[in-house]
Amino acid sequence: MHVYKPTNPGKAVITKNEVCTASRKAAGFVRHLEIDISGTDLVGKCVPGQSIGVIPPGVDANGKTHKVRLYSLASPAAGEDGQGHIVSTTVKRTIDEHWDDHSLFLGVASNFLCDARPGDEITVTGPAGKRFVLPENPADHDYVFIATGTGIAPFRGMALELLQADAQSRIALMMGAPYATDLIYDDQFRALATTHENFSYHTALSRQGQEDGKDRMYVQGRIPADIDQLGPLLASERTLIYICGIAGMEIGIFQELTRCLPPDVLAQYLHIDDDTRAGIDEWTRRMIHKQVKPTRRVMMEVYA
Ligand code: NAP
C-alpha cells in the first residue's frame, strides 16, 4: 500500500476512456478509464477493492494544489492486460448546483478524468485500502457481491479475477441503479453470466419496473425476489457478502437477509438479539455494529 504518497506521487498515462453505462441515455455520465502504470512502482501492487489516488492538475480556490481523490479500481489484480500494467477505474461526473446561488458546480477530479484523452498524463498515488479485498485463498469461498451505482467498480475487478482464475467459486452479483440505462458494465456482466455457470447477475431498478415484471425495487429487493437462487448460495458456509455503494443500502440489505434467511443461516452473517429482531421495521444505519452486528463474513464499503 501507499507506494506513492501525495507528497511523492507517480505519473501514469490514460490509455482508454469510454462510456460504460448501458446506454448513452443514462441519467448520469459514467466512464470506464484505463490507466497505464507500467512506468511506475504500482505494477503488481493494485488489487480490486483498493483505490488509487488522483491529484487533478491546477490549484484550488485558495491557491493550493488540489487534494488527492480516491477512485476504486475496477480491474483484476492482473490488470486489464493480464500483466498488471493497465489498471482501470469507474468515474461518474459530479455535476451539481451550488446550494446558495444555484450556479453550476463541476467536480474537479471527476470531470478532469472524464475529459482525459488517451495519452494524457495523470498524477497518481496509492494503492490504498486493505479491508475490502478478496480473501487470501479466494477459491475457498463463494461470493455475494451487492452494489449500487459506481459501487460496482470493485466487483467488476473481483469477478473478473475469480472467473479468469477458473476458480469454481460461485458468484452472485447484485446491482442496483435508477434506470436500466444506468446499469454499469451491463453488457459485460450479461456476457459473463451466459459463459460462466458459476456466475449470476441480478439487477434492481429503483425508478422503473424490472425485466421480470416486478415493480421498482432497491437492490436488497432482489434477496426475496431471487431467493430460490440466492438462498442456497447464502446457506453455504463458504459464502462471503461484500457490499459497496451508497450509504443506507447496508441496513436495507440486513433487514432483507433477516426476513428471508433461516436463523442458523442468518447467524453466519449477522448477530441480532430477539428484541432487535422484533423491531426490524424501525432499524436505522446507526444500529450497525451496536444492535445489528455483521460477522467477519460481511465486508462493507459505503459512502454518502
Ligand atoms: P446511482 O447511479 O445514483 O445509483 C444508486 C442506486 O441506489 C439508485 O438506484 C438509488 O435509488 C439506490 N439507493 C438509494 N438509497 C438506497 C438505499 N437506502 N438502499 C438501497 N439502494 C438505495 O449511484 P452513484 O451516483 O454511482 O452513487 C453510488 C454511491 O456509491 C456513491 O455514494 C459513491 O460514493 C459510492 N461508492 C463507494 C465506493 C467505495 O466505497 N469504494 C466506490 C464507488 C462508489 P434512488 O436514487 O432511485 O432512490
mmCIF file of C-alpha atoms and ligand atoms in Angstrom:
data_model
loop_
_atom_site.group_PDB
_atom_site.id
_atom_site.type_symbol
_atom_site.label_atom_id
_atom_site.label_comp_id
_atom_site.label_asym_id
_atom_site.label_seq_id
_atom_site.Cartn_x
_atom_site.Cartn_y
_atom_site.Cartn_z
ATOM 1 C CA MET A 1 0.000 0.000 0.000
ATOM 2 C CA HIS A 2 0.905 3.689 -0.410
ATOM 3 C CA VAL A 3 3.756 3.113 -2.848
ATOM 4 C CA TYR A 4 3.130 6.705 -3.883
ATOM 5 C CA LYS A 5 2.017 9.288 -1.328
ATOM 6 C CA PRO A 6 0.516 12.723 -2.108
ATOM 7 C CA THR A 7 3.885 14.256 -1.227
ATOM 8 C CA ASN A 8 5.670 11.928 -3.644
ATOM 9 C CA PRO A 9 3.145 10.954 -6.367
ATOM 10 C CA GLY A 10 3.754 8.923 -9.526
ATOM 11 C CA LYS A 11 2.950 9.607 -13.179
ATOM 12 C CA ALA A 12 0.671 7.317 -15.191
ATOM 13 C CA VAL A 13 -0.920 7.598 -18.630
ATOM 14 C CA ILE A 14 -4.581 7.298 -19.682
ATOM 15 C CA THR A 15 -4.983 4.615 -22.358
ATOM 16 C CA LYS A 16 -8.766 4.358 -22.690
ATOM 17 C CA ASN A 17 -11.779 6.460 -21.727
ATOM 18 C CA GLU A 18 -15.230 5.207 -22.712
ATOM 19 C CA VAL A 19 -18.868 5.304 -21.637
ATOM 20 C CA CYS A 20 -19.736 2.259 -19.509
ATOM 21 C CA THR A 21 -23.417 2.686 -18.715
ATOM 22 C CA ALA A 22 -25.896 0.511 -20.594
ATOM 23 C CA SER A 23 -26.913 3.452 -22.760
ATOM 24 C CA ARG A 24 -25.917 6.998 -23.609
ATOM 25 C CA LYS A 25 -29.388 7.946 -22.365
ATOM 26 C CA ALA A 26 -28.276 7.202 -18.772
ATOM 27 C CA ALA A 27 -29.194 9.848 -16.196
ATOM 28 C CA GLY A 28 -25.529 10.264 -15.155
ATOM 29 C CA PHE A 29 -22.282 10.194 -17.094
ATOM 30 C CA VAL A 30 -20.154 7.242 -16.027
ATOM 31 C CA ARG A 31 -16.928 6.368 -17.807
ATOM 32 C CA HIS A 32 -14.507 3.431 -17.726
ATOM 33 C CA LEU A 33 -10.930 4.659 -17.648
ATOM 34 C CA GLU A 34 -7.856 2.570 -18.278
ATOM 35 C CA ILE A 35 -4.519 3.781 -16.982
ATOM 36 C CA ASP A 36 -1.024 2.598 -17.929
ATOM 37 C CA ILE A 37 1.036 2.275 -14.751
ATOM 38 C CA SER A 38 3.909 0.388 -16.398
ATOM 39 C CA GLY A 39 6.369 3.209 -15.763
ATOM 40 C CA THR A 40 5.590 3.211 -12.034
ATOM 41 C CA ASP A 41 6.198 1.091 -8.942
ATOM 42 C CA LEU A 42 2.459 0.332 -8.786
ATOM 43 C CA VAL A 43 2.821 -2.636 -11.149
ATOM 44 C CA GLY A 44 1.705 -5.851 -9.427
ATOM 45 C CA LYS A 45 0.534 -3.978 -6.345
ATOM 46 C CA CYS A 46 -3.041 -2.998 -7.242
ATOM 47 C CA VAL A 47 -5.871 -5.381 -6.359
ATOM 48 C CA PRO A 48 -9.629 -4.912 -6.710
ATOM 49 C CA GLY A 49 -11.202 -3.456 -3.580
ATOM 50 C CA GLN A 50 -8.335 -0.987 -3.313
ATOM 51 C CA SER A 51 -8.313 2.565 -4.652
ATOM 52 C CA ILE A 52 -5.784 4.648 -6.471
ATOM 53 C CA GLY A 53 -5.492 8.341 -5.796
ATOM 54 C CA VAL A 54 -5.599 11.022 -8.476
ATOM 55 C CA ILE A 55 -4.351 14.577 -7.964
ATOM 56 C CA PRO A 56 -6.024 16.859 -10.521
ATOM 57 C CA PRO A 57 -3.802 19.497 -12.132
ATOM 58 C CA GLY A 58 -4.020 23.131 -11.076
ATOM 59 C CA VAL A 59 -4.859 24.719 -7.757
ATOM 60 C CA ASP A 60 -7.984 25.123 -5.615
ATOM 61 C CA ALA A 61 -9.798 28.359 -4.683
ATOM 62 C CA ASN A 62 -7.134 29.034 -2.017
ATOM 63 C CA GLY A 63 -4.290 28.676 -4.481
ATOM 64 C CA LYS A 64 -3.207 25.317 -3.066
ATOM 65 C CA THR A 65 -2.512 22.155 -5.028
ATOM 66 C CA HIS A 66 -5.684 20.066 -5.256
ATOM 67 C CA LYS A 67 -6.102 17.306 -2.684
ATOM 68 C CA VAL A 68 -5.917 13.674 -3.736
ATOM 69 C CA ARG A 69 -9.198 11.937 -4.667
ATOM 70 C CA LEU A 70 -9.588 8.178 -4.327
ATOM 71 C CA TYR A 71 -11.083 6.042 -7.111
ATOM 72 C CA SER A 72 -11.922 2.352 -6.705
ATOM 73 C CA LEU A 73 -10.040 0.025 -9.016
ATOM 74 C CA ALA A 74 -12.307 -1.826 -11.460
ATOM 75 C CA SER A 75 -9.577 -4.128 -12.786
ATOM 76 C CA PRO A 76 -8.468 -7.560 -11.555
ATOM 77 C CA ALA A 77 -5.031 -7.921 -9.912
ATOM 78 C CA ALA A 78 -3.580 -8.901 -13.302
ATOM 79 C CA GLY A 79 -4.869 -5.641 -14.733
ATOM 80 C CA GLU A 80 -6.797 -5.181 -17.975
ATOM 81 C CA ASP A 81 -3.852 -6.564 -19.927
ATOM 82 C CA GLY A 82 -3.055 -9.675 -17.857
ATOM 83 C CA GLN A 83 0.361 -8.194 -16.985
ATOM 84 C CA GLY A 84 -0.669 -5.746 -14.269
ATOM 85 C CA HIS A 85 0.406 -2.823 -16.450
ATOM 86 C CA ILE A 86 -3.045 -1.391 -17.180
ATOM 87 C CA VAL A 87 -5.451 -0.713 -14.311
ATOM 88 C CA SER A 88 -8.948 0.692 -14.593
ATOM 89 C CA THR A 89 -11.475 2.693 -12.638
ATOM 90 C CA THR A 90 -15.085 3.791 -12.986
ATOM 91 C CA VAL A 91 -15.731 7.529 -12.783
ATOM 92 C CA LYS A 92 -19.042 9.340 -12.544
ATOM 93 C CA ARG A 93 -19.015 13.026 -13.445
ATOM 94 C CA THR A 94 -20.008 15.139 -10.436
ATOM 95 C CA ILE A 95 -22.374 17.747 -11.833
ATOM 96 C CA ASP A 96 -24.468 19.812 -9.423
ATOM 97 C CA GLU A 97 -25.630 23.308 -8.452
ATOM 98 C CA HIS A 98 -24.128 25.418 -5.669
ATOM 99 C CA TRP A 99 -26.847 25.494 -2.998
ATOM 100 C CA ASP A 100 -26.534 29.260 -2.327
ATOM 101 C CA ASP A 101 -26.511 30.907 -5.779
ATOM 102 C CA HIS A 102 -27.540 27.936 -7.964
ATOM 103 C CA SER A 103 -24.505 28.315 -10.188
ATOM 104 C CA LEU A 104 -23.069 25.226 -11.839
ATOM 105 C CA PHE A 105 -20.768 23.029 -9.742
ATOM 106 C CA LEU A 106 -18.447 20.653 -11.561
ATOM 107 C CA GLY A 107 -16.410 18.172 -9.514
ATOM 108 C CA VAL A 108 -12.761 18.938 -10.233
ATOM 109 C CA ALA A 109 -11.248 15.464 -10.327
ATOM 110 C CA SER A 110 -14.158 13.501 -11.831
ATOM 111 C CA ASN A 111 -14.540 15.938 -14.727
ATOM 112 C CA PHE A 112 -10.772 16.123 -15.266
ATOM 113 C CA LEU A 113 -10.683 12.326 -15.569
ATOM 114 C CA CYS A 114 -13.814 12.054 -17.709
ATOM 115 C CA ASP A 115 -12.376 14.696 -20.095
ATOM 116 C CA ALA A 116 -8.957 12.985 -20.283
ATOM 117 C CA ARG A 117 -7.811 11.537 -23.619
ATOM 118 C CA PRO A 118 -5.612 8.516 -24.328
ATOM 119 C CA GLY A 119 -2.017 9.691 -23.981
ATOM 120 C CA ASP A 120 -2.761 12.241 -21.250
ATOM 121 C CA GLU A 121 -0.507 12.002 -18.200
ATOM 122 C CA ILE A 122 -2.078 11.939 -14.734
ATOM 123 C CA THR A 123 -0.636 12.214 -11.238
ATOM 124 C CA VAL A 124 -1.391 9.177 -9.085
ATOM 125 C CA THR A 125 -0.961 7.900 -5.517
ATOM 126 C CA GLY A 126 -1.691 4.660 -3.719
ATOM 127 C CA PRO A 127 -2.774 1.955 -3.778
ATOM 128 C CA ALA A 128 -4.957 2.419 -0.687
ATOM 129 C CA GLY A 129 -7.178 0.052 1.272
ATOM 130 C CA LYS A 130 -6.719 -3.371 2.809
ATOM 131 C CA ARG A 131 -10.087 -4.407 4.293
ATOM 132 C CA PHE A 132 -12.322 -4.620 1.223
ATOM 133 C CA VAL A 133 -10.271 -7.101 -0.795
ATOM 134 C CA LEU A 134 -10.677 -10.766 -1.711
ATOM 135 C CA PRO A 135 -9.580 -13.237 0.990
ATOM 136 C CA GLU A 136 -6.136 -14.839 0.953
ATOM 137 C CA ASN A 137 -7.383 -18.042 -0.711
ATOM 138 C CA PRO A 138 -10.188 -16.770 -2.948
ATOM 139 C CA ALA A 139 -11.083 -20.215 -4.322
ATOM 140 C CA ASP A 140 -12.044 -21.380 -0.808
ATOM 141 C CA HIS A 141 -15.088 -19.121 -0.867
ATOM 142 C CA ASP A 142 -18.327 -18.298 -2.656
ATOM 143 C CA TYR A 143 -19.431 -14.694 -3.024
ATOM 144 C CA VAL A 144 -22.466 -12.447 -2.934
ATOM 145 C CA PHE A 145 -21.463 -9.031 -4.268
ATOM 146 C CA ILE A 146 -24.045 -6.253 -3.740
ATOM 147 C CA ALA A 147 -23.530 -2.868 -5.439
ATOM 148 C CA THR A 148 -25.310 0.377 -6.145
ATOM 149 C CA GLY A 149 -24.092 2.798 -8.824
ATOM 150 C CA THR A 150 -20.329 3.175 -9.145
ATOM 151 C CA GLY A 151 -20.016 0.843 -6.148
ATOM 152 C CA ILE A 152 -19.902 -1.803 -8.895
ATOM 153 C CA ALA A 153 -16.224 -0.976 -9.648
ATOM 154 C CA PRO A 154 -14.523 -3.345 -7.166
ATOM 155 C CA PHE A 155 -16.900 -6.181 -8.070
ATOM 156 C CA ARG A 156 -16.010 -5.969 -11.765
ATOM 157 C CA GLY A 157 -12.370 -6.459 -10.772
ATOM 158 C CA MET A 158 -13.108 -9.216 -8.268
ATOM 159 C CA ALA A 159 -15.494 -11.117 -10.556
ATOM 160 C CA LEU A 160 -13.034 -10.981 -13.479
ATOM 161 C CA GLU A 161 -10.229 -12.118 -11.200
ATOM 162 C CA LEU A 162 -12.196 -15.096 -9.849
ATOM 163 C CA LEU A 163 -13.551 -16.117 -13.255
ATOM 164 C CA GLN A 164 -10.199 -15.705 -15.030
ATOM 165 C CA ALA A 165 -8.527 -17.890 -12.382
ATOM 166 C CA ASP A 166 -11.095 -20.552 -13.294
ATOM 167 C CA ALA A 167 -11.844 -20.911 -9.604
ATOM 168 C CA GLN A 168 -15.025 -22.897 -9.009
ATOM 169 C CA SER A 169 -16.321 -20.260 -6.608
ATOM 170 C CA ARG A 170 -19.973 -19.392 -7.103
ATOM 171 C CA ILE A 171 -20.581 -15.670 -7.532
ATOM 172 C CA ALA A 172 -23.864 -13.750 -7.412
ATOM 173 C CA LEU A 173 -23.560 -10.106 -8.426
ATOM 174 C CA MET A 174 -26.478 -7.888 -7.384
ATOM 175 C CA MET A 175 -26.584 -4.404 -8.896
ATOM 176 C CA GLY A 176 -28.926 -1.501 -8.121
ATOM 177 C CA ALA A 177 -29.340 1.527 -10.407
ATOM 178 C CA PRO A 178 -32.083 4.112 -11.049
ATOM 179 C CA TYR A 179 -32.967 3.045 -14.626
ATOM 180 C CA ALA A 180 -31.933 0.192 -16.937
ATOM 181 C CA THR A 181 -29.881 2.728 -18.897
ATOM 182 C CA ASP A 182 -27.764 3.378 -15.755
ATOM 183 C CA LEU A 183 -26.567 -0.208 -15.299
ATOM 184 C CA ILE A 184 -22.779 -0.023 -15.406
ATOM 185 C CA TYR A 185 -20.807 -2.687 -17.343
ATOM 186 C CA ASP A 186 -24.198 -4.311 -18.021
ATOM 187 C CA ASP A 187 -23.165 -5.935 -21.344
ATOM 188 C CA GLN A 188 -20.037 -7.394 -19.806
ATOM 189 C CA PHE A 189 -21.889 -8.911 -16.836
ATOM 190 C CA ARG A 190 -24.644 -10.340 -19.041
ATOM 191 C CA ALA A 191 -21.966 -11.950 -21.219
ATOM 192 C CA LEU A 192 -20.180 -13.390 -18.171
ATOM 193 C CA ALA A 193 -23.477 -14.829 -16.888
ATOM 194 C CA THR A 194 -24.026 -16.672 -20.161
ATOM 195 C CA THR A 195 -20.474 -18.044 -20.383
ATOM 196 C CA HIS A 196 -19.983 -18.974 -16.689
ATOM 197 C CA GLU A 197 -22.415 -21.277 -14.898
ATOM 198 C CA ASN A 198 -20.974 -20.220 -11.548
ATOM 199 C CA PHE A 199 -21.755 -16.501 -12.130
ATOM 200 C CA SER A 200 -25.224 -14.974 -11.815
ATOM 201 C CA TYR A 201 -26.220 -11.343 -12.350
ATOM 202 C CA HIS A 202 -29.234 -9.806 -10.576
ATOM 203 C CA THR A 203 -30.307 -6.267 -11.411
ATOM 204 C CA ALA A 204 -32.646 -3.980 -9.459
ATOM 205 C CA LEU A 205 -34.028 -0.747 -10.875
ATOM 206 C CA SER A 206 -35.243 1.832 -8.370
ATOM 207 C CA ARG A 207 -37.234 4.112 -10.720
ATOM 208 C CA GLN A 208 -38.820 1.728 -13.213
ATOM 209 C CA GLY A 209 -40.246 -1.800 -13.356
ATOM 210 C CA GLN A 210 -37.990 -4.828 -13.677
ATOM 211 C CA GLU A 211 -37.310 -7.080 -16.653
ATOM 212 C CA ASP A 212 -39.153 -9.895 -14.842
ATOM 213 C CA GLY A 213 -42.284 -7.733 -14.452
ATOM 214 C CA LYS A 214 -41.713 -6.898 -10.798
ATOM 215 C CA ASP A 215 -42.249 -3.336 -9.568
ATOM 216 C CA ARG A 216 -39.428 -0.840 -8.890
ATOM 217 C CA MET A 217 -37.078 -2.005 -6.156
ATOM 218 C CA TYR A 218 -33.826 -1.268 -4.365
ATOM 219 C CA VAL A 219 -31.024 -3.799 -4.726
ATOM 220 C CA GLN A 220 -31.972 -5.575 -1.476
ATOM 221 C CA GLY A 221 -35.371 -6.290 -3.056
ATOM 222 C CA ARG A 222 -33.588 -8.933 -5.146
ATOM 223 C CA ILE A 223 -32.983 -11.015 -1.991
ATOM 224 C CA PRO A 224 -36.641 -12.078 -1.596
ATOM 225 C CA ALA A 225 -37.275 -11.882 -5.374
ATOM 226 C CA ASP A 226 -34.392 -14.244 -6.241
ATOM 227 C CA ILE A 227 -34.310 -16.284 -3.029
ATOM 228 C CA ASP A 228 -34.502 -19.564 -4.989
ATOM 229 C CA GLN A 229 -31.049 -18.815 -6.438
ATOM 230 C CA LEU A 230 -29.594 -16.736 -3.603
ATOM 231 C CA GLY A 231 -30.874 -18.852 -0.679
ATOM 232 C CA PRO A 232 -28.671 -21.923 -1.344
ATOM 233 C CA LEU A 233 -25.659 -19.695 -2.008
ATOM 234 C CA LEU A 234 -26.184 -17.761 1.236
ATOM 235 C CA ALA A 235 -26.645 -21.032 3.126
ATOM 236 C CA SER A 236 -23.149 -22.190 2.090
ATOM 237 C CA GLU A 237 -20.546 -21.934 4.833
ATOM 238 C CA ARG A 238 -18.077 -20.753 2.190
ATOM 239 C CA THR A 239 -20.024 -17.624 1.292
ATOM 240 C CA LEU A 240 -18.826 -14.062 1.931
ATOM 241 C CA ILE A 241 -21.010 -10.977 1.394
ATOM 242 C CA TYR A 242 -19.462 -7.780 0.028
ATOM 243 C CA ILE A 243 -21.486 -4.529 -0.050
ATOM 244 C CA CYS A 244 -20.354 -1.402 -1.922
ATOM 245 C CA GLY A 245 -22.167 1.784 -2.869
ATOM 246 C CA ILE A 246 -24.492 4.336 -1.402
ATOM 247 C CA ALA A 247 -24.676 4.730 2.394
ATOM 248 C CA GLY A 248 -28.009 3.387 3.632
ATOM 249 C CA MET A 249 -28.085 0.316 1.418
ATOM 250 C CA GLU A 250 -26.431 -1.839 4.061
ATOM 251 C CA ILE A 251 -29.232 -1.601 6.646
ATOM 252 C CA GLY A 252 -31.832 -2.449 3.988
ATOM 253 C CA ILE A 253 -29.749 -5.469 2.985
ATOM 254 C CA PHE A 254 -29.517 -6.601 6.614
ATOM 255 C CA GLN A 255 -33.290 -6.248 7.009
ATOM 256 C CA GLU A 256 -33.966 -8.415 3.957
ATOM 257 C CA LEU A 257 -31.395 -11.022 4.993
ATOM 258 C CA THR A 258 -33.090 -11.174 8.403
ATOM 259 C CA ARG A 259 -36.535 -11.540 6.855
ATOM 260 C CA CYS A 260 -35.507 -14.117 4.249
ATOM 261 C CA LEU A 261 -32.918 -16.423 5.865
ATOM 262 C CA PRO A 262 -33.467 -19.194 8.411
ATOM 263 C CA PRO A 263 -31.967 -18.219 11.823
ATOM 264 C CA ASP A 264 -28.995 -20.607 11.576
ATOM 265 C CA VAL A 265 -28.020 -19.236 8.154
ATOM 266 C CA LEU A 266 -28.558 -15.612 9.203
ATOM 267 C CA ALA A 267 -26.251 -16.160 12.212
ATOM 268 C CA GLN A 268 -23.372 -16.662 9.751
ATOM 269 C CA TYR A 269 -23.699 -13.022 8.699
ATOM 270 C CA LEU A 270 -25.438 -11.094 11.481
ATOM 271 C CA HIS A 271 -25.696 -11.170 15.246
ATOM 272 C CA ILE A 272 -29.031 -9.784 16.451
ATOM 273 C CA ASP A 273 -30.845 -10.320 19.737
ATOM 274 C CA ASP A 274 -34.580 -11.084 19.939
ATOM 275 C CA ASP A 275 -35.644 -7.544 20.934
ATOM 276 C CA THR A 276 -33.762 -6.065 17.970
ATOM 277 C CA ARG A 277 -35.266 -8.681 15.663
ATOM 278 C CA ALA A 278 -38.769 -7.726 16.851
ATOM 279 C CA GLY A 279 -38.208 -4.074 15.878
ATOM 280 C CA ILE A 280 -36.864 -4.861 12.395
ATOM 281 C CA ASP A 281 -39.095 -2.373 10.553
ATOM 282 C CA GLU A 282 -37.561 0.512 12.543
ATOM 283 C CA TRP A 283 -33.877 -0.366 12.045
ATOM 284 C CA THR A 284 -31.531 2.513 11.149
ATOM 285 C CA ARG A 285 -27.913 2.607 9.999
ATOM 286 C CA ARG A 286 -26.840 3.840 13.429
ATOM 287 C CA MET A 287 -27.660 0.391 14.846
ATOM 288 C CA ILE A 288 -24.956 -1.262 12.750
ATOM 289 C CA HIS A 289 -22.142 -2.658 14.932
ATOM 290 C CA LYS A 290 -24.285 -1.999 18.038
ATOM 291 C CA GLN A 291 -27.576 -3.908 17.896
ATOM 292 C CA VAL A 292 -27.136 -5.173 14.310
ATOM 293 C CA LYS A 293 -23.659 -6.727 14.211
ATOM 294 C CA PRO A 294 -22.253 -8.033 10.944
ATOM 295 C CA THR A 295 -19.907 -11.018 11.324
ATOM 296 C CA ARG A 296 -16.467 -11.308 9.727
ATOM 297 C CA ARG A 297 -18.157 -12.757 6.650
ATOM 298 C CA VAL A 298 -19.649 -9.371 5.705
ATOM 299 C CA MET A 299 -17.467 -6.667 4.095
ATOM 300 C CA MET A 300 -18.847 -3.148 3.646
ATOM 301 C CA GLU A 301 -17.620 -0.062 1.821
ATOM 302 C CA VAL A 302 -20.363 2.552 1.639
ATOM 303 C CA TYR A 303 -20.211 6.304 1.097
ATOM 304 C CA ALA A 304 -22.731 9.103 1.400
HETATM 305 P P1 NAP B 1 -26.633 5.882 -8.582
HETATM 306 O O1 NAP B 1 -26.391 5.654 -10.026
HETATM 307 O O2 NAP B 1 -27.391 7.073 -8.145
HETATM 308 O O3 NAP B 1 -27.364 4.568 -8.014
HETATM 309 C C1 NAP B 1 -27.626 4.397 -6.669
HETATM 310 C C2 NAP B 1 -28.820 3.490 -6.552
HETATM 311 O O4 NAP B 1 -29.015 3.164 -5.180
HETATM 312 C C3 NAP B 1 -30.094 4.168 -7.040
HETATM 313 O O5 NAP B 1 -30.884 3.230 -7.712
HETATM 314 C C4 NAP B 1 -30.727 4.626 -5.732
HETATM 315 O O6 NAP B 1 -32.131 4.743 -5.850
HETATM 316 C C5 NAP B 1 -30.359 3.467 -4.855
HETATM 317 N N1 NAP B 1 -30.487 3.744 -3.423
HETATM 318 C C6 NAP B 1 -30.631 4.933 -2.794
HETATM 319 N N2 NAP B 1 -30.773 4.763 -1.477
HETATM 320 C C7 NAP B 1 -30.726 3.416 -1.254
HETATM 321 C C8 NAP B 1 -30.849 2.613 -0.103
HETATM 322 N N3 NAP B 1 -31.033 3.139 1.099
HETATM 323 N N4 NAP B 1 -30.768 1.271 -0.243
HETATM 324 C C9 NAP B 1 -30.575 0.719 -1.463
HETATM 325 N N5 NAP B 1 -30.476 1.424 -2.597
HETATM 326 C C10 NAP B 1 -30.539 2.771 -2.496
HETATM 327 O O7 NAP B 1 -25.288 5.766 -7.773
HETATM 328 P P2 NAP B 1 -23.964 6.658 -7.801
HETATM 329 O O8 NAP B 1 -24.285 8.079 -8.081
HETATM 330 O O9 NAP B 1 -22.958 5.979 -8.632
HETATM 331 O O10 NAP B 1 -23.552 6.537 -6.275
HETATM 332 C C11 NAP B 1 -23.088 5.341 -5.717
HETATM 333 C C12 NAP B 1 -22.545 5.547 -4.303
HETATM 334 O O11 NAP B 1 -21.506 4.589 -4.135
HETATM 335 C C13 NAP B 1 -21.938 6.901 -4.040
HETATM 336 O O12 NAP B 1 -22.424 7.307 -2.777
HETATM 337 C C14 NAP B 1 -20.451 6.620 -4.004
HETATM 338 O O13 NAP B 1 -19.762 7.465 -3.094
HETATM 339 C C15 NAP B 1 -20.410 5.197 -3.509
HETATM 340 N N6 NAP B 1 -19.188 4.478 -3.931
HETATM 341 C C16 NAP B 1 -18.428 3.919 -2.976
HETATM 342 C C17 NAP B 1 -17.262 3.282 -3.336
HETATM 343 C C18 NAP B 1 -16.402 2.709 -2.296
HETATM 344 O O14 NAP B 1 -16.790 2.705 -1.161
HETATM 345 N N7 NAP B 1 -15.231 2.211 -2.624
HETATM 346 C C19 NAP B 1 -16.897 3.169 -4.670
HETATM 347 C C20 NAP B 1 -17.707 3.713 -5.609
HETATM 348 C C21 NAP B 1 -18.871 4.364 -5.231
HETATM 349 P P3 NAP B 1 -32.915 6.149 -5.966
HETATM 350 O O15 NAP B 1 -31.907 7.201 -6.347
HETATM 351 O O16 NAP B 1 -33.934 5.899 -7.023
HETATM 352 O O17 NAP B 1 -33.521 6.375 -4.610
#
